[in-house]
Coordinates of N, CA and C in Angstrom, one line a residue:
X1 N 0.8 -1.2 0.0 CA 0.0 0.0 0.0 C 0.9 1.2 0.0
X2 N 0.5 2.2 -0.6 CA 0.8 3.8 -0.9 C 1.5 4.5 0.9
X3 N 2.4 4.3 1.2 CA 3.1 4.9 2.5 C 2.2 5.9 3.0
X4 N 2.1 6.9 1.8 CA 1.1 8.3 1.8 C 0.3 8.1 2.4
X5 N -0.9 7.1 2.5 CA -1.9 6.8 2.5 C -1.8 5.9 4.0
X6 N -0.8 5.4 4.0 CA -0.7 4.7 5.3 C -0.4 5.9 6.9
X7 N 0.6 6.9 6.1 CA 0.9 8.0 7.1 C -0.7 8.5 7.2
X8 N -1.0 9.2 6.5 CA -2.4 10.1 6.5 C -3.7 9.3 7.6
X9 N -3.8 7.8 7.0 CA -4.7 7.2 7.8 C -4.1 7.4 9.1
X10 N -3.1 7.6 9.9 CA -2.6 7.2 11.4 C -3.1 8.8 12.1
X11 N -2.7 9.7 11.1 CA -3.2 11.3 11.3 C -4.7 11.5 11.7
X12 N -5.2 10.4 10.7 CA -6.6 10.7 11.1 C -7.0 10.0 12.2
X13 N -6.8 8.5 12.2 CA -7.0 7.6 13.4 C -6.5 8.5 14.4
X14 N -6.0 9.6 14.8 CA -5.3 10.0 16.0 C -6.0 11.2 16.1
X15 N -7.0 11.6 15.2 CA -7.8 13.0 15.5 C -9.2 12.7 16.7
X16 N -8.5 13.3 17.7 CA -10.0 13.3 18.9 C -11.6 13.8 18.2
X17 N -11.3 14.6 17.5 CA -12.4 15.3 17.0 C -13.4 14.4 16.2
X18 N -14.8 13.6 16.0 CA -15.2 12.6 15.5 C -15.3 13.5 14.2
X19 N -16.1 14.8 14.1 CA -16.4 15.0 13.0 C -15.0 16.0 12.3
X20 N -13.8 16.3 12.5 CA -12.9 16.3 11.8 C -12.0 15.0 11.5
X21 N -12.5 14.0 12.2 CA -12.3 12.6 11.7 C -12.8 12.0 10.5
X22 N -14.0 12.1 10.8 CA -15.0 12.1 9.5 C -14.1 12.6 7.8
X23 N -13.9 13.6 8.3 CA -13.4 14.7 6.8 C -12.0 13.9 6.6
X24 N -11.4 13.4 7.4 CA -10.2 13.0 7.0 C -10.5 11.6 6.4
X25 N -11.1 10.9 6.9 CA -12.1 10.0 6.4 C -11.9 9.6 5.1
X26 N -13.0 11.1 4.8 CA -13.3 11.6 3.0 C -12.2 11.7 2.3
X27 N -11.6 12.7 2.9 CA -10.0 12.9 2.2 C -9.5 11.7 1.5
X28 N -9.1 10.6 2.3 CA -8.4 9.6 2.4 C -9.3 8.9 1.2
X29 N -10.7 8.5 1.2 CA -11.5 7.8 0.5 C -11.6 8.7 -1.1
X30 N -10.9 9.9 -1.4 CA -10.7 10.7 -2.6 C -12.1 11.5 -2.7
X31 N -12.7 11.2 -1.5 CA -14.6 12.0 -1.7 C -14.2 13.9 -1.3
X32 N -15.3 14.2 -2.7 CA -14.8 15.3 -2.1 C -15.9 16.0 -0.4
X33 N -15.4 17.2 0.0 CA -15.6 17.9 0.8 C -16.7 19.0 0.8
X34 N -17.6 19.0 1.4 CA -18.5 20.1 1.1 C -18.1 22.0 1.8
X35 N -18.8 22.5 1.7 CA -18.7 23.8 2.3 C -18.1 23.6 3.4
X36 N -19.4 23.5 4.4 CA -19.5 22.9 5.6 C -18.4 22.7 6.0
X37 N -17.7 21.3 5.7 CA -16.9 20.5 6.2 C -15.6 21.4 6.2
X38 N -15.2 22.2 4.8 CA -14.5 22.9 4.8 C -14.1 23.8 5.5
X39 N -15.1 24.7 6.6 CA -15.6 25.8 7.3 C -15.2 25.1 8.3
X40 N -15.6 23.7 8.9 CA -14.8 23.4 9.9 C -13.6 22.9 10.4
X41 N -13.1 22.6 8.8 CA -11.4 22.5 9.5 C -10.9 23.6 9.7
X42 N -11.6 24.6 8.9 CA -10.6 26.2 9.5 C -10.9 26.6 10.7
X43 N -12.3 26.5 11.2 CA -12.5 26.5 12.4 C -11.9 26.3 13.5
X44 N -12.1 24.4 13.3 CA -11.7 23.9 14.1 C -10.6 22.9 14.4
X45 N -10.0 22.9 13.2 CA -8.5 21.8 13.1 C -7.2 22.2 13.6
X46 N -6.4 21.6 13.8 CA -5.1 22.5 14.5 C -4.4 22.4 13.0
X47 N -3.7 23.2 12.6 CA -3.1 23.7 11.3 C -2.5 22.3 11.0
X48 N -1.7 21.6 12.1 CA -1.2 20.4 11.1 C -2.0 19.7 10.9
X49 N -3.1 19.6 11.6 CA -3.7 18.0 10.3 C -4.7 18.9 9.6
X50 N -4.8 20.0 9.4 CA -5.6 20.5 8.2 C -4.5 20.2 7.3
X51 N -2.8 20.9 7.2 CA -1.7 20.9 6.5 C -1.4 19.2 6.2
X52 N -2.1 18.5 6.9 CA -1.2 16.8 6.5 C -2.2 16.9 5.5
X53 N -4.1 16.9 5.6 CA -4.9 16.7 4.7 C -4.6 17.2 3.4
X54 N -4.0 18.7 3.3 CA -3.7 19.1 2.2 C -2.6 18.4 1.1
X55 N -1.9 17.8 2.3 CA -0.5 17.8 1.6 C -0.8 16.2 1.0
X56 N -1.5 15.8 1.6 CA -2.1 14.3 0.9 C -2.5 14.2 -0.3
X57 N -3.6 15.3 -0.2 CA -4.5 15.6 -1.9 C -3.2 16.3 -2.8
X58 N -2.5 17.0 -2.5 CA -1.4 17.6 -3.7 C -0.4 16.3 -3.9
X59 N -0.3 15.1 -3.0 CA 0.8 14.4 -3.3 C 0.3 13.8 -3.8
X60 N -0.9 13.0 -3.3 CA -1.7 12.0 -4.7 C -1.8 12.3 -5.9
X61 N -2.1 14.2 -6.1 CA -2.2 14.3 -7.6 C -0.7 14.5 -7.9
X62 N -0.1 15.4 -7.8 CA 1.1 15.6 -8.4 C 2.6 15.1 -7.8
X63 N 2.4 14.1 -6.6 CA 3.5 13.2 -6.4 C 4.3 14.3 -5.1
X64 N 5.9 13.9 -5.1 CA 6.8 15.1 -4.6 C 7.2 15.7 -4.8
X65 N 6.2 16.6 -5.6 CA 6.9 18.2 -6.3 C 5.5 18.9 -5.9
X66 N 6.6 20.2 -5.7 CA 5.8 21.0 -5.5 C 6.0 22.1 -6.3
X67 N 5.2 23.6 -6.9 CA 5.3 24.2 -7.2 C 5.1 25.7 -6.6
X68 N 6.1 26.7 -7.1 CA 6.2 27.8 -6.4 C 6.1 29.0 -7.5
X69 N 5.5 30.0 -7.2 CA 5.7 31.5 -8.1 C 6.8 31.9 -7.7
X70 N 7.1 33.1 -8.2 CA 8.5 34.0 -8.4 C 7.7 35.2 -8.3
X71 N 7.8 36.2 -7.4 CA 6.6 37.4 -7.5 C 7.8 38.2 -6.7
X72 N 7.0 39.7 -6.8 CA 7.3 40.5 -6.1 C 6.4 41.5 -6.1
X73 N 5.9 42.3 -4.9 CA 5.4 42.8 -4.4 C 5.4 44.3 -4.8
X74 N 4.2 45.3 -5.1 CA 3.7 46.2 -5.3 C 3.1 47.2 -4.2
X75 N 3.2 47.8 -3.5 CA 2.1 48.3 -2.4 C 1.8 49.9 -2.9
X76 N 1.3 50.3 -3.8 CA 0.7 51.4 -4.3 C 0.6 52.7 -3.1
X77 N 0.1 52.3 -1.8 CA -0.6 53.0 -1.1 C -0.9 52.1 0.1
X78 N -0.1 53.1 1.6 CA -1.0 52.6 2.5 C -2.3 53.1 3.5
X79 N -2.6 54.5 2.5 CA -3.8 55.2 2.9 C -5.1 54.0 2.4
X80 N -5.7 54.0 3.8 CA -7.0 52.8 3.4 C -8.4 53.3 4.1
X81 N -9.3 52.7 3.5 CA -10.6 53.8 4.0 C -11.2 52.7 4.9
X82 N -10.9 51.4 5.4 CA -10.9 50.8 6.1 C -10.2 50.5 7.5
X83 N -10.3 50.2 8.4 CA -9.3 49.8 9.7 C -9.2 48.4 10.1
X84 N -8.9 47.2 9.1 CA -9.2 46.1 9.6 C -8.1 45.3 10.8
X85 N -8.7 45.0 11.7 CA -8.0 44.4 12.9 C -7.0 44.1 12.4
X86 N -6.2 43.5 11.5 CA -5.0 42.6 11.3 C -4.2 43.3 10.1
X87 N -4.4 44.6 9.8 CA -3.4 45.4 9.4 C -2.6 46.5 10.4
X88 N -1.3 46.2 10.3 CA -0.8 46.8 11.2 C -0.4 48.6 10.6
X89 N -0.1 48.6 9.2 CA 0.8 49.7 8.8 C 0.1 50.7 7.9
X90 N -1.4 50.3 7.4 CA -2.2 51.3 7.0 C -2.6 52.6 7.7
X91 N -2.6 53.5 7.1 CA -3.0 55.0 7.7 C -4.5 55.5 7.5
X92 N -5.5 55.8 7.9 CA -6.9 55.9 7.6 C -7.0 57.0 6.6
X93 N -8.0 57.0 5.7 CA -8.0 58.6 5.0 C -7.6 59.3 5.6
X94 N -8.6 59.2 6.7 CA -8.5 60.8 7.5 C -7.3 61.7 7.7
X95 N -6.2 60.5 7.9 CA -4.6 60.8 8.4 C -3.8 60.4 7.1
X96 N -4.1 60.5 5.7 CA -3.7 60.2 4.6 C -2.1 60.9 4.3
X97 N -2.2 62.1 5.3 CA -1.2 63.1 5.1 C 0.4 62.2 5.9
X98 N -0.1 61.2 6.7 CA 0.9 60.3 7.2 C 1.1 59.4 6.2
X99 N 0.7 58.9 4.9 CA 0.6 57.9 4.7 C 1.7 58.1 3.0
X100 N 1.5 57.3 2.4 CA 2.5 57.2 1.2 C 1.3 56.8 -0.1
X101 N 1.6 57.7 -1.1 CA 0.9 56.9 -2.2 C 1.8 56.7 -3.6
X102 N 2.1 55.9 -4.4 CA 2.8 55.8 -5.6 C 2.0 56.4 -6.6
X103 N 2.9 56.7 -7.7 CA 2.2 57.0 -9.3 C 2.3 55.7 -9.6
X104 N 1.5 56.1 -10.8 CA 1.5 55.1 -11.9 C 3.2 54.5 -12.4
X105 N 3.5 56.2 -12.6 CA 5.1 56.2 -13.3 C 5.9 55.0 -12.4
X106 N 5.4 55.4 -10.7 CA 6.9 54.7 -10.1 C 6.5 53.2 -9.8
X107 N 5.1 53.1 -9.9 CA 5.0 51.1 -10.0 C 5.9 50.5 -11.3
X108 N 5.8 51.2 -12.3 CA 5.9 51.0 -13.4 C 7.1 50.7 -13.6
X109 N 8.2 51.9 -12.8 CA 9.7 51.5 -12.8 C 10.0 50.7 -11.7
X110 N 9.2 50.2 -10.9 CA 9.7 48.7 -10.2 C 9.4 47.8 -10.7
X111 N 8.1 47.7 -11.9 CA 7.8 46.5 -12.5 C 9.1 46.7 -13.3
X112 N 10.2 47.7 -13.8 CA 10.9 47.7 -15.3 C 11.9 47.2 -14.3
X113 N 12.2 46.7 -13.2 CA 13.6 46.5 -12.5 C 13.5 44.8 -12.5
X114 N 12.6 44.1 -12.9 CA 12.6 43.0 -12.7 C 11.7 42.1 -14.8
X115 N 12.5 43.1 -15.3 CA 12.2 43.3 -16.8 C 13.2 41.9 -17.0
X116 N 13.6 40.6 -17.5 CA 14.3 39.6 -18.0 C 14.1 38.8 -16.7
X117 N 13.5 39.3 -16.0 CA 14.0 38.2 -14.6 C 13.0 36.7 -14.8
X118 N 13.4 35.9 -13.6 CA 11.8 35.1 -14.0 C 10.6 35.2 -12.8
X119 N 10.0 36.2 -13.2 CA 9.1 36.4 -12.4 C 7.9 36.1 -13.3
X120 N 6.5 35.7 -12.3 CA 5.4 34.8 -12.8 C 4.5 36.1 -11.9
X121 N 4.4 36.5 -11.3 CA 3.4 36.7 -11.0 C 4.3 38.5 -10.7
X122 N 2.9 39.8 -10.7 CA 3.3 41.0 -9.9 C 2.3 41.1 -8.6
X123 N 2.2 41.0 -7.4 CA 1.4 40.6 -5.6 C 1.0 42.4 -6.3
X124 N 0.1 42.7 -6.2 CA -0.4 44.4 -5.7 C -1.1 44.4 -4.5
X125 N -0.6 44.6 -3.3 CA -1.4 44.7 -2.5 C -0.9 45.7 -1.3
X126 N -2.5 46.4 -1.0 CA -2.3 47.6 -0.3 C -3.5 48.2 0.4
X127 N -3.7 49.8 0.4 CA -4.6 50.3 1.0 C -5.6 50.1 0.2
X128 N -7.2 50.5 0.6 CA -8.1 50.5 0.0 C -8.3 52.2 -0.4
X129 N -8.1 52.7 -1.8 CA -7.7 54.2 -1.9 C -8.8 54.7 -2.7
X130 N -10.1 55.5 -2.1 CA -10.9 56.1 -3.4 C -10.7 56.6 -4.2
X131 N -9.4 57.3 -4.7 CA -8.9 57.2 -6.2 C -8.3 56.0 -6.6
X132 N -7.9 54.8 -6.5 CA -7.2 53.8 -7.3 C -8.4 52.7 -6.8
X133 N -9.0 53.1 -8.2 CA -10.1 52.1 -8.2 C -9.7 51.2 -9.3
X134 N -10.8 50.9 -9.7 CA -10.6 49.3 -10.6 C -10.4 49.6 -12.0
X135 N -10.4 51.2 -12.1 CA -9.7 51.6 -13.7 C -8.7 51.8 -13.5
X136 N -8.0 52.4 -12.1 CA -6.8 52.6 -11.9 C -5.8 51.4 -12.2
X137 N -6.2 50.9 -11.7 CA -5.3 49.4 -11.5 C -5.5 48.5 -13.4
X138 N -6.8 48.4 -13.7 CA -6.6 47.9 -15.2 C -5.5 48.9 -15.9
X139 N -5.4 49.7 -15.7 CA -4.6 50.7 -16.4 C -3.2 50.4 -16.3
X140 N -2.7 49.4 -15.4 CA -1.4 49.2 -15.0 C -0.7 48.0 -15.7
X141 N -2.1 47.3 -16.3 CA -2.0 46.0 -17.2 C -1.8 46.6 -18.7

C-alpha cells in the first residue's frame, strides 16, 4: 500500500475530533468535501492535520513536487478607508497626510527593474484608496 496513504490514515486515526475525523475520512476515500466540512477545519483543526490533509491531496495528484511563483510585491498606497484588525501599517484617510501613495510612473519603474528576470506573477497589495479604483489598477496592465 501507498506509505502516503498509510501515514495520513494514522493522522486521522489519532484525530479526537469525531467530526474532523470524518473529513479525513473523505480525504483519504478521494470523496470530495463540502462547504460545511470545509468551514470546519478552518474553524476547528489544528493547522497540522488540516496541512497533513492538504498535503495528501497535492501528493496524490502531483506526487513530490511541489510548485512555487517567483513574485514581487507592489504596495501602491497605504492610505486605506478601512481599519481592519489585522493590518498593522495602513493609515486611515483621514490621516492620509501620514501615509505614502505611488504614481503610476513609479509602480511602473519597479515593474521595469525585474524586466528579463523570472518572475510569474506581480502581488499588488495595499490600502483601500478612493482614487485607485478598478480603472486605476486595469490601467497598469
Amino acid at each position: 500500500m501507498d506509505y502516503r496513504k498509510e501515514q495520513i490514515k494514522t493522522v486521522v486515526a489519532h484525530q479526537p475530533d469525531p467530526a474532523l475525523r470524518a473529513i479525513g475520512e473523505k480525504v483519504i476515500n478521494r470523496q470530495r468535501i463540502f462547504f460545511d466540512e470545509g468551514l470546519l477545519l478552518f474553524e476547528k483543526a489544528e493547522l497540522p492535520y488540516a496541512g497533513a490533509l492538504a498535503n495528501y491531496i497535492r501528493e496524490s495528484l502531483h506526487g513530490n513536487k511541489t510548485y512555487f511563483n517567483r513574485n514581487f510585491h507592489i504596495e501602491p498606497t497605504n492610505v486605506c478607508v478601512f481599519s481592519c484588525a489585522f493590518c498593522s501599517y495602513s493609515r486611515l484617510y483621514a490621516q492620509r497626510e501620514e501615509g505614502w501613495e505611488l504614481s503610476m510612473d513609479q509602480m511602473m519603474d519597479m515593474v521595469k527593474k525585474y524586466d528579463g528576470k523570472p518572475v510569474t506573477e506581480v502581488h499588488i497589495v495595499g490600502g483601500v484608496h478612493p482614487k485607485m479604483n478598478l480603472y486605476f489598477f486595469a490601467e497598469l496592465l
